[in-house]
Amino acid sequence: MDELAHRAVAAIYGAAADPLAWPAALDAIAACFDDVGSILVYGREDGRFGIVASRSLDAMAETYASSWSHRDIRALRARERGYFLTRDVITDRDVLSEDEIETDPQYAEFLAPRGLKWFAAASVSPAPDVEVALSVQRRADKAAYSEVELATLAQLARHVEASLRLCVRLVDTELLAEGLADALERAAIAVCAVDPAGRVVFANAAAKRLLSPRSQTPEARAVWIPSNPAFKAALERILAGDLEAAPAPVLLQRRSKADRPLVAHVLPLTLAPGSAGALVASARAIVLVVDPDVAPHVDPTLLRDLLGLTLAEARVAAAIGSGLRPRETAARLGLTESTVRSVLKRIFSKSGVGRQSELVALISRLASFGAPRN
């Protein structure tokens, strides 16, 4: 990872506990490509698209929100035609023909007057029911995005996904104004803060209930530190300052093997001096732990990483695994039933199963034992 990418990743995780820092983090992402700026795009309930933009794109963002959010052909095509179903990163040539790029109103009337033309976007999932795209914007006088650049964006997008995972949890608490430590304490999800020596310096109430040794009371400060090798490796890497590897969820077996494993996310904590409360001032990593027994949906990122799926394929697999039929899955995800059935065939091939019932059983087994089918 070069210096620009390292700075971008640090800025990305700095924005996890400070949503107002996302524009600066998006600027840092754009700098990795020497591009104009970048944005986070998310679907709204009214069918429009909302965005969070880097500071360099503030003026464009206002115009987009007022005049183009309901006719963004790139976002509409990606959603309606399922372009993210076959790959996690797309660019102009994946969405439109050369003639459309030259003549479509979004390009001719919105982008061209601002000197822009090309985009690259990566799909991320900070929560099972939240869908976001990270999109980088490029000047018209530069070449279109190469496959190497798209691979770099895919790597950065995994860090954005991990950071947003914490950010979404904290925003849901509406407690950021009270300080990071207070927000973490009241978050419903289990959260631990770990110092450079690997010691837990903060654990919220949910973590104490979920992770404390059974011999201790829920109020005890001691929190169980998992011995899972994958978890230890991820934590040691982050505490050593290595931010290059894309983060991935880790399954933690509970003491009772009859219980479904927990899902842990290990994230760097990069905070500006004075921005954190005393409880987490010495922390260098945040551990989020999800109990699948109380989670409302199967997490598609877990299936993505265990089965080698695209994120969009994993969303389909998660819906099927939760008991929905293809028609119901199509309605939930905004796809056609024929598209869902086509995606299911690819999922069958990648996961080594031949029928929908076998896929449901495999997903249940993954959630129960944490190991892919051989």
Tab-separated table of C-alpha atoms in Angstrom:
chain	number	residue	atom	x	y	z
A	1	MET	CA	0.000	0.000	0.000
A	2	ASP	CA	1.498	3.356	-1.014
A	3	GLU	CA	1.521	6.459	1.171
A	4	LEU	CA	-1.598	7.992	-0.392
A	5	ALA	CA	-3.589	4.801	0.139
A	6	HIS	CA	-2.329	4.494	3.714
A	7	ARG	CA	-3.477	8.065	4.434
A	8	ALA	CA	-6.838	7.338	2.854
A	9	VAL	CA	-7.394	4.236	4.993
A	10	ALA	CA	-6.449	6.147	8.155
A	11	ALA	CA	-8.915	8.904	7.195
A	12	ILE	CA	-11.614	6.328	6.453
A	13	TYR	CA	-11.394	4.842	9.940
A	14	GLY	CA	-11.145	8.294	11.482
A	15	ALA	CA	-14.584	9.015	10.032
A	16	ALA	CA	-16.125	5.974	11.745
A	17	ALA	CA	-16.630	7.883	14.991
A	18	ASP	CA	-17.024	11.310	13.396
A	19	PRO	CA	-19.512	11.408	10.471
A	20	LEU	CA	-18.540	15.018	9.756
A	21	ALA	CA	-15.096	13.724	8.742
A	22	TRP	CA	-16.417	11.703	5.793
A	23	PRO	CA	-15.979	14.515	3.211
A	24	ALA	CA	-12.280	14.753	4.079
A	25	ALA	CA	-11.946	10.962	3.942
A	26	LEU	CA	-13.591	10.947	0.512
A	27	ASP	CA	-11.091	13.575	-0.650
A	28	ALA	CA	-8.287	11.289	0.527
A	29	ILE	CA	-9.774	8.398	-1.453
A	30	ALA	CA	-9.934	10.517	-4.615
A	31	ALA	CA	-6.291	11.542	-4.111
A	32	CYS	CA	-5.265	7.894	-4.510
A	33	PHE	CA	-6.355	8.150	-8.150
A	34	ASP	CA	-5.450	11.817	-8.698
A	35	ASP	CA	-9.166	12.378	-9.262
A	36	VAL	CA	-11.558	15.259	-8.665
A	37	GLY	CA	-13.450	13.747	-5.756
A	38	SER	CA	-15.491	10.820	-4.525
A	39	ILE	CA	-18.946	10.240	-3.100
A	40	LEU	CA	-20.980	7.751	-1.097
A	41	VAL	CA	-24.275	6.981	-2.854
A	42	TYR	CA	-27.215	5.357	-1.069
A	43	GLY	CA	-30.761	4.538	-2.115
A	44	ARG	CA	-33.619	6.428	-0.460
A	45	GLU	CA	-37.136	5.216	0.199
A	46	ASP	CA	-38.571	7.693	-2.345
A	47	GLY	CA	-36.559	6.078	-5.159
A	48	ARG	CA	-34.023	8.888	-5.367
A	49	PHE	CA	-30.354	8.569	-4.502
A	50	GLY	CA	-28.705	10.442	-1.674
A	51	ILE	CA	-24.996	11.228	-1.560
A	52	VAL	CA	-22.258	12.251	0.823
A	53	ALA	CA	-19.597	14.072	-1.191
A	54	SER	CA	-15.967	14.992	-0.762
A	55	ARG	CA	-15.372	18.676	-0.115
A	56	SER	CA	-14.213	19.202	-3.688
A	57	LEU	CA	-17.657	18.177	-4.962
A	58	ASP	CA	-19.852	20.254	-2.621
A	59	ALA	CA	-21.354	22.411	-5.370
A	60	MET	CA	-21.984	19.431	-7.627
A	61	ALA	CA	-23.659	17.561	-4.771
A	62	GLU	CA	-26.215	20.334	-4.292
A	63	THR	CA	-27.155	20.307	-7.976
A	64	TYR	CA	-27.303	16.522	-7.993
A	65	ALA	CA	-29.659	16.457	-5.014
A	66	SER	CA	-32.014	19.038	-6.509
A	67	SER	CA	-32.046	18.013	-10.170
A	68	TRP	CA	-30.396	14.666	-10.891
A	69	SER	CA	-30.901	12.264	-7.985
A	70	HIS	CA	-34.036	10.814	-9.617
A	71	ARG	CA	-32.472	10.380	-13.082
A	72	ASP	CA	-28.948	9.202	-12.369
A	73	ILE	CA	-28.633	6.714	-15.230
A	74	ARG	CA	-25.508	5.124	-13.780
A	75	ALA	CA	-27.130	4.370	-10.414
A	76	LEU	CA	-30.467	3.418	-11.992
A	77	ARG	CA	-28.834	1.031	-14.444
A	78	ALA	CA	-26.731	-0.556	-11.714
A	79	ARG	CA	-29.844	-1.126	-9.603
A	80	GLU	CA	-32.341	-2.156	-12.283
A	81	ARG	CA	-30.071	-4.358	-14.372
A	82	GLY	CA	-28.070	-5.827	-11.522
A	83	TYR	CA	-24.608	-4.860	-12.769
A	84	PHE	CA	-23.189	-5.403	-9.287
A	85	LEU	CA	-24.389	-9.010	-9.408
A	86	THR	CA	-21.365	-10.214	-11.354
A	87	ARG	CA	-18.666	-7.944	-9.911
A	88	ASP	CA	-18.278	-5.694	-6.879
A	89	VAL	CA	-16.728	-2.778	-8.819
A	90	ILE	CA	-18.128	-1.237	-12.012
A	91	THR	CA	-17.277	1.663	-14.296
A	92	ASP	CA	-18.807	3.473	-17.284
A	93	ARG	CA	-18.148	0.722	-19.826
A	94	ASP	CA	-20.048	-1.765	-17.644
A	95	VAL	CA	-23.163	0.416	-17.574
A	96	LEU	CA	-23.500	2.250	-20.883
A	97	SER	CA	-22.440	1.947	-24.515
A	98	GLU	CA	-19.926	4.410	-25.990
A	99	ASP	CA	-22.763	6.231	-27.781
A	100	GLU	CA	-24.753	6.561	-24.556
A	101	ILE	CA	-21.734	7.947	-22.723
A	102	GLU	CA	-21.449	10.685	-25.348
A	103	THR	CA	-25.152	11.558	-25.564
A	104	ASP	CA	-26.915	10.717	-22.289
A	105	PRO	CA	-28.183	13.876	-20.517
A	106	GLN	CA	-26.342	13.058	-17.301
A	107	TYR	CA	-23.045	13.071	-19.164
A	108	ALA	CA	-23.854	15.896	-21.597
A	109	GLU	CA	-25.737	18.293	-19.298
A	110	PHE	CA	-24.512	17.497	-15.792
A	111	LEU	CA	-20.999	16.054	-15.987
A	112	ALA	CA	-19.498	17.676	-19.095
A	113	PRO	CA	-20.053	21.315	-18.011
A	114	ARG	CA	-18.115	20.472	-14.836
A	115	GLY	CA	-15.261	18.862	-16.730
A	116	LEU	CA	-16.199	15.386	-15.514
A	117	LYS	CA	-16.904	12.162	-17.354
A	118	TRP	CA	-15.706	8.874	-15.891
A	119	PHE	CA	-16.715	7.076	-12.711
A	120	ALA	CA	-15.821	3.913	-10.830
A	121	ALA	CA	-18.061	2.536	-8.093
A	122	ALA	CA	-17.809	-0.249	-5.532
A	123	SER	CA	-20.715	-1.765	-3.634
A	124	VAL	CA	-20.438	-2.011	0.159
A	125	SER	CA	-22.696	-3.294	2.927
A	126	PRO	CA	-22.207	-1.647	6.324
A	127	ALA	CA	-25.281	-3.474	7.661
A	128	PRO	CA	-27.457	-6.303	6.299
A	129	ASP	CA	-30.260	-3.924	5.303
A	130	VAL	CA	-28.087	-0.996	4.160
A	131	GLU	CA	-26.688	-0.697	0.628
A	132	VAL	CA	-24.104	1.927	-0.292
A	133	ALA	CA	-21.791	2.549	-3.250
A	134	LEU	CA	-18.422	4.294	-3.085
A	135	SER	CA	-17.967	6.217	-6.350
A	136	VAL	CA	-14.894	8.092	-7.599
A	137	GLN	CA	-15.277	10.883	-10.180
A	138	ARG	CA	-12.726	11.531	-12.945
A	139	ARG	CA	-12.065	14.427	-15.323
A	140	ALA	CA	-13.020	14.098	-18.979
A	141	ASP	CA	-9.442	14.716	-20.150
A	142	LYS	CA	-8.125	11.593	-18.403
A	143	ALA	CA	-8.361	7.976	-19.527
A	144	ALA	CA	-11.153	5.725	-18.332
A	145	TYR	CA	-10.488	3.582	-15.272
A	146	SER	CA	-8.199	0.587	-15.752
A	147	GLU	CA	-8.717	-2.821	-14.169
A	148	VAL	CA	-5.766	-2.151	-11.861
A	149	GLU	CA	-7.434	1.028	-10.610
A	150	LEU	CA	-10.716	-0.810	-10.127
A	151	ALA	CA	-8.906	-3.389	-7.989
A	152	THR	CA	-7.476	-0.582	-5.841
A	153	LEU	CA	-10.946	0.887	-5.395
A	154	ALA	CA	-12.283	-2.529	-4.375
A	155	GLN	CA	-9.643	-2.717	-1.642
A	156	LEU	CA	-10.416	0.772	-0.349
A	157	ALA	CA	-14.137	-0.006	-0.452
A	158	ARG	CA	-13.687	-2.867	2.020
A	159	HIS	CA	-12.212	-0.396	4.501
A	160	VAL	CA	-15.086	2.027	3.855
A	161	GLU	CA	-17.532	-0.808	4.520
A	162	ALA	CA	-15.849	-1.646	7.829
A	163	SER	CA	-15.739	1.985	8.943
A	164	LEU	CA	-19.359	2.583	7.992
A	165	ARG	CA	-20.298	-0.516	9.971
A	166	LEU	CA	-19.221	1.228	13.166
A	167	CYS	CA	-20.489	4.625	12.003
A	168	VAL	CA	-23.991	3.256	11.319
A	169	ARG	CA	-24.116	1.673	14.775
A	170	LEU	CA	-23.103	4.914	16.456
A	171	VAL	CA	-25.427	7.130	14.431
A	172	ASP	CA	-28.284	4.764	15.289
A	173	THR	CA	-27.685	5.538	18.958
A	174	GLU	CA	-27.934	9.302	18.283
A	175	LEU	CA	-25.372	9.750	21.022
A	176	LEU	CA	-22.302	10.984	19.189
A	177	ALA	CA	-22.796	14.452	20.661
A	178	GLU	CA	-22.269	12.936	24.114
A	179	GLY	CA	-18.827	11.623	23.196
A	180	LEU	CA	-17.517	8.417	21.644
A	181	ALA	CA	-17.246	6.515	24.923
A	182	ASP	CA	-20.867	7.285	25.846
A	183	ALA	CA	-22.050	6.302	22.367
A	184	LEU	CA	-20.163	3.014	22.526
A	185	GLU	CA	-21.486	2.296	26.007
A	186	ARG	CA	-25.119	2.626	24.917
A	187	ALA	CA	-24.805	0.885	21.548
A	188	ALA	CA	-26.915	-2.258	21.308
A	189	ILE	CA	-24.121	-4.211	19.614
A	190	ALA	CA	-21.208	-5.553	21.694
A	191	VAL	CA	-18.196	-3.210	21.451
A	192	CYS	CA	-14.716	-3.570	22.946
A	193	ALA	CA	-11.787	-1.141	22.688
A	194	VAL	CA	-8.303	-2.656	22.741
A	195	ASP	CA	-5.027	-0.874	23.561
A	196	PRO	CA	-1.662	-1.387	21.763
A	197	ALA	CA	-0.753	-4.187	24.193
A	198	GLY	CA	-3.899	-6.133	23.294
A	199	ARG	CA	-5.709	-5.343	26.548
A	200	VAL	CA	-9.404	-4.507	26.648
A	201	VAL	CA	-9.590	-0.933	27.971
A	202	PHE	CA	-13.303	-0.501	27.374
A	203	ALA	CA	-16.259	-2.856	27.008
A	204	ASN	CA	-19.836	-1.714	26.773
A	205	ALA	CA	-22.712	-3.381	28.579
A	206	ALA	CA	-23.578	-5.577	25.593
A	207	ALA	CA	-19.995	-6.872	25.429
A	208	LYS	CA	-19.977	-7.693	29.127
A	209	ARG	CA	-23.183	-9.675	28.764
A	210	LEU	CA	-21.962	-11.513	25.681
A	211	LEU	CA	-18.248	-12.007	26.307
A	212	SER	CA	-17.611	-11.993	30.046
A	213	PRO	CA	-16.591	-15.336	31.594
A	214	ARG	CA	-19.580	-17.126	33.068
A	215	SER	CA	-17.973	-17.119	36.503
A	216	GLN	CA	-18.235	-13.341	36.623
A	217	THR	CA	-21.189	-11.079	37.084
A	218	PRO	CA	-22.421	-9.038	34.089
A	219	GLU	CA	-21.050	-5.933	35.786
A	220	ALA	CA	-17.477	-7.295	35.912
A	221	ARG	CA	-14.858	-5.392	33.963
A	222	ALA	CA	-13.045	-8.489	32.655
A	223	VAL	CA	-14.039	-9.500	29.129
A	224	TRP	CA	-13.219	-12.745	27.410
A	225	ILE	CA	-10.571	-12.349	24.681
A	226	PRO	CA	-11.173	-14.974	21.975
A	227	SER	CA	-8.340	-17.399	21.214
A	228	ASN	CA	-9.519	-17.875	17.632
A	229	PRO	CA	-6.361	-17.746	15.419
A	230	ALA	CA	-8.032	-15.662	12.700
A	231	PHE	CA	-9.268	-13.171	15.275
A	232	LYS	CA	-5.857	-12.935	16.972
A	233	ALA	CA	-4.132	-12.446	13.621
A	234	ALA	CA	-6.539	-9.676	12.598
A	235	LEU	CA	-6.149	-7.900	15.937
A	236	GLU	CA	-2.349	-8.198	15.961
A	237	ARG	CA	-2.145	-6.859	12.399
A	238	ILE	CA	-4.215	-3.794	13.240
A	239	LEU	CA	-2.380	-3.105	16.509
A	240	ALA	CA	0.891	-3.250	14.534
A	241	GLY	CA	-0.427	-0.479	12.273
A	242	ASP	CA	-0.886	-2.671	9.195
A	243	LEU	CA	-3.989	-1.330	7.448
A	244	GLU	CA	-3.375	-2.818	4.006
A	245	ALA	CA	-5.362	-6.057	4.182
A	246	ALA	CA	-9.090	-5.780	3.523
A	247	PRO	CA	-11.032	-6.429	6.729
A	248	ALA	CA	-13.243	-9.504	6.897
A	249	PRO	CA	-15.654	-10.813	9.541
A	250	VAL	CA	-14.363	-13.567	11.838
A	251	LEU	CA	-16.492	-16.341	13.318
A	252	LEU	CA	-15.946	-16.953	17.037
A	253	GLN	CA	-16.973	-20.290	18.506
A	254	ARG	CA	-18.710	-19.917	21.861
A	255	ARG	CA	-17.863	-22.015	24.873
A	256	SER	CA	-20.870	-24.210	24.207
A	257	LYS	CA	-20.474	-25.724	20.742
A	258	ALA	CA	-24.226	-26.141	20.614
A	259	ASP	CA	-24.561	-22.358	20.332
A	260	ARG	CA	-24.184	-20.556	16.999
A	261	PRO	CA	-20.855	-18.725	16.742
A	262	LEU	CA	-20.541	-14.984	17.145
A	263	VAL	CA	-19.455	-12.751	14.265
A	264	ALA	CA	-16.618	-10.337	15.075
A	265	HIS	CA	-15.387	-7.307	13.126
A	266	VAL	CA	-11.958	-5.946	14.085
A	267	LEU	CA	-11.414	-2.309	13.054
A	268	PRO	CA	-8.606	0.203	13.529
A	269	LEU	CA	-9.434	3.185	15.723
A	270	THR	CA	-7.851	6.333	14.311
A	271	LEU	CA	-9.076	9.371	16.223
A	272	ALA	CA	-7.920	12.940	16.256
A	273	PRO	CA	-6.329	14.006	19.583
A	274	GLY	CA	-8.973	14.932	22.115
A	275	SER	CA	-11.855	13.485	20.087
A	276	ALA	CA	-12.378	10.412	22.252
A	277	GLY	CA	-13.490	10.048	25.827
A	278	ALA	CA	-11.099	8.961	28.556
A	279	LEU	CA	-12.289	5.363	28.375
A	280	VAL	CA	-10.990	4.887	24.824
A	281	ALA	CA	-8.199	7.455	24.674
A	282	SER	CA	-5.555	4.689	24.702
A	283	ALA	CA	-7.387	2.344	22.330
A	284	ARG	CA	-6.020	1.402	18.911
A	285	ALA	CA	-8.653	-1.098	17.795
A	286	ILE	CA	-12.411	-1.530	18.070
A	287	VAL	CA	-14.018	-4.973	18.102
A	288	LEU	CA	-17.700	-5.256	17.148
A	289	VAL	CA	-19.350	-8.571	18.002
A	290	VAL	CA	-22.725	-9.581	16.570
A	291	ASP	CA	-24.867	-12.341	18.034
A	292	PRO	CA	-26.597	-14.059	15.070
A	293	ASP	CA	-29.303	-15.348	17.396
A	294	VAL	CA	-30.623	-11.808	17.810
A	295	ALA	CA	-29.614	-10.372	14.416
A	296	PRO	CA	-32.680	-9.708	12.214
A	297	HIS	CA	-31.004	-10.834	8.956
A	298	VAL	CA	-28.165	-13.032	7.731
A	299	ASP	CA	-25.170	-10.752	7.128
A	300	PRO	CA	-24.365	-10.891	3.381
A	301	THR	CA	-20.734	-9.864	3.996
A	302	LEU	CA	-20.208	-13.101	5.908
A	303	LEU	CA	-21.521	-15.181	3.008
A	304	ARG	CA	-19.511	-13.105	0.549
A	305	ASP	CA	-16.260	-13.848	2.336
A	306	LEU	CA	-16.954	-17.511	3.173
A	307	LEU	CA	-18.368	-18.559	-0.200
A	308	GLY	CA	-16.419	-16.282	-2.557
A	309	LEU	CA	-19.507	-14.468	-3.833
A	310	THR	CA	-19.957	-10.925	-5.016
A	311	LEU	CA	-21.758	-8.741	-2.483
A	312	ALA	CA	-24.904	-8.686	-4.632
A	313	GLU	CA	-24.844	-12.488	-4.982
A	314	ALA	CA	-24.400	-12.719	-1.223
A	315	ARG	CA	-27.508	-10.569	-0.722
A	316	VAL	CA	-29.505	-13.035	-2.794
A	317	ALA	CA	-28.003	-15.987	-0.909
A	318	ALA	CA	-28.767	-14.334	2.452
A	319	ALA	CA	-32.398	-13.770	1.476
A	320	ILE	CA	-32.792	-17.354	0.276
A	321	GLY	CA	-31.014	-18.598	3.386
A	322	SER	CA	-33.478	-16.714	5.575
A	323	GLY	CA	-36.332	-18.694	4.035
A	324	LEU	CA	-37.529	-16.424	1.226
A	325	ARG	CA	-38.521	-17.865	-2.115
A	326	PRO	CA	-37.037	-16.475	-5.364
A	327	ARG	CA	-40.130	-14.333	-6.023
A	328	GLU	CA	-40.008	-12.892	-2.489
A	329	THR	CA	-36.257	-12.357	-2.776
A	330	ALA	CA	-36.754	-10.467	-6.029
A	331	ALA	CA	-39.331	-8.203	-4.413
A	332	ARG	CA	-37.077	-7.462	-1.435
A	333	LEU	CA	-33.999	-6.697	-3.548
A	334	GLY	CA	-35.704	-4.877	-6.420
A	335	LEU	CA	-34.804	-7.541	-9.008
A	336	THR	CA	-36.853	-9.656	-11.371
A	337	GLU	CA	-37.564	-13.255	-10.440
A	338	SER	CA	-35.711	-14.449	-13.544
A	339	THR	CA	-32.626	-12.481	-12.462
A	340	VAL	CA	-32.744	-14.041	-9.003
A	341	ARG	CA	-32.973	-17.527	-10.500
A	342	SER	CA	-30.038	-16.780	-12.799
A	343	VAL	CA	-27.996	-15.517	-9.837
A	344	LEU	CA	-28.920	-18.623	-7.862
A	345	LYS	CA	-27.313	-20.794	-10.549
A	346	ARG	CA	-24.023	-18.910	-10.111
A	347	ILE	CA	-24.308	-19.196	-6.325
A	348	PHE	CA	-24.892	-22.959	-6.655
A	349	SER	CA	-21.779	-23.263	-8.811
A	350	LYS	CA	-19.576	-21.240	-6.453
A	351	SER	CA	-20.819	-22.931	-3.282
A	352	GLY	CA	-20.880	-26.487	-4.629
A	353	VAL	CA	-24.599	-27.154	-4.150
A	354	GLY	CA	-27.227	-28.086	-6.708
A	355	ARG	CA	-30.567	-27.104	-5.188
A	356	GLN	CA	-32.133	-24.292	-3.209
A	357	SER	CA	-32.758	-26.545	-0.200
A	358	GLU	CA	-29.061	-27.477	-0.162
A	359	LEU	CA	-28.099	-23.793	-0.213
A	360	VAL	CA	-30.366	-23.093	2.769
A	361	ALA	CA	-28.794	-26.023	4.626
A	362	LEU	CA	-25.284	-24.816	3.743
A	363	ILE	CA	-25.973	-21.286	5.002
A	364	SER	CA	-27.408	-22.724	8.211
A	365	ARG	CA	-24.300	-24.878	8.605
A	366	LEU	CA	-22.008	-21.913	7.980
A	367	ALA	CA	-23.821	-19.966	10.673
A	368	SER	CA	-23.628	-22.927	13.038
A	369	PHE	CA	-20.061	-24.104	12.541
A	370	GLY	CA	-18.256	-21.330	10.678
A	371	ALA	CA	-16.603	-23.470	8.011
A	372	PRO	CA	-17.366	-23.629	4.284
A	373	ARG	CA	-18.491	-26.851	2.748
A	374	ASN	CA	-15.634	-28.997	1.343
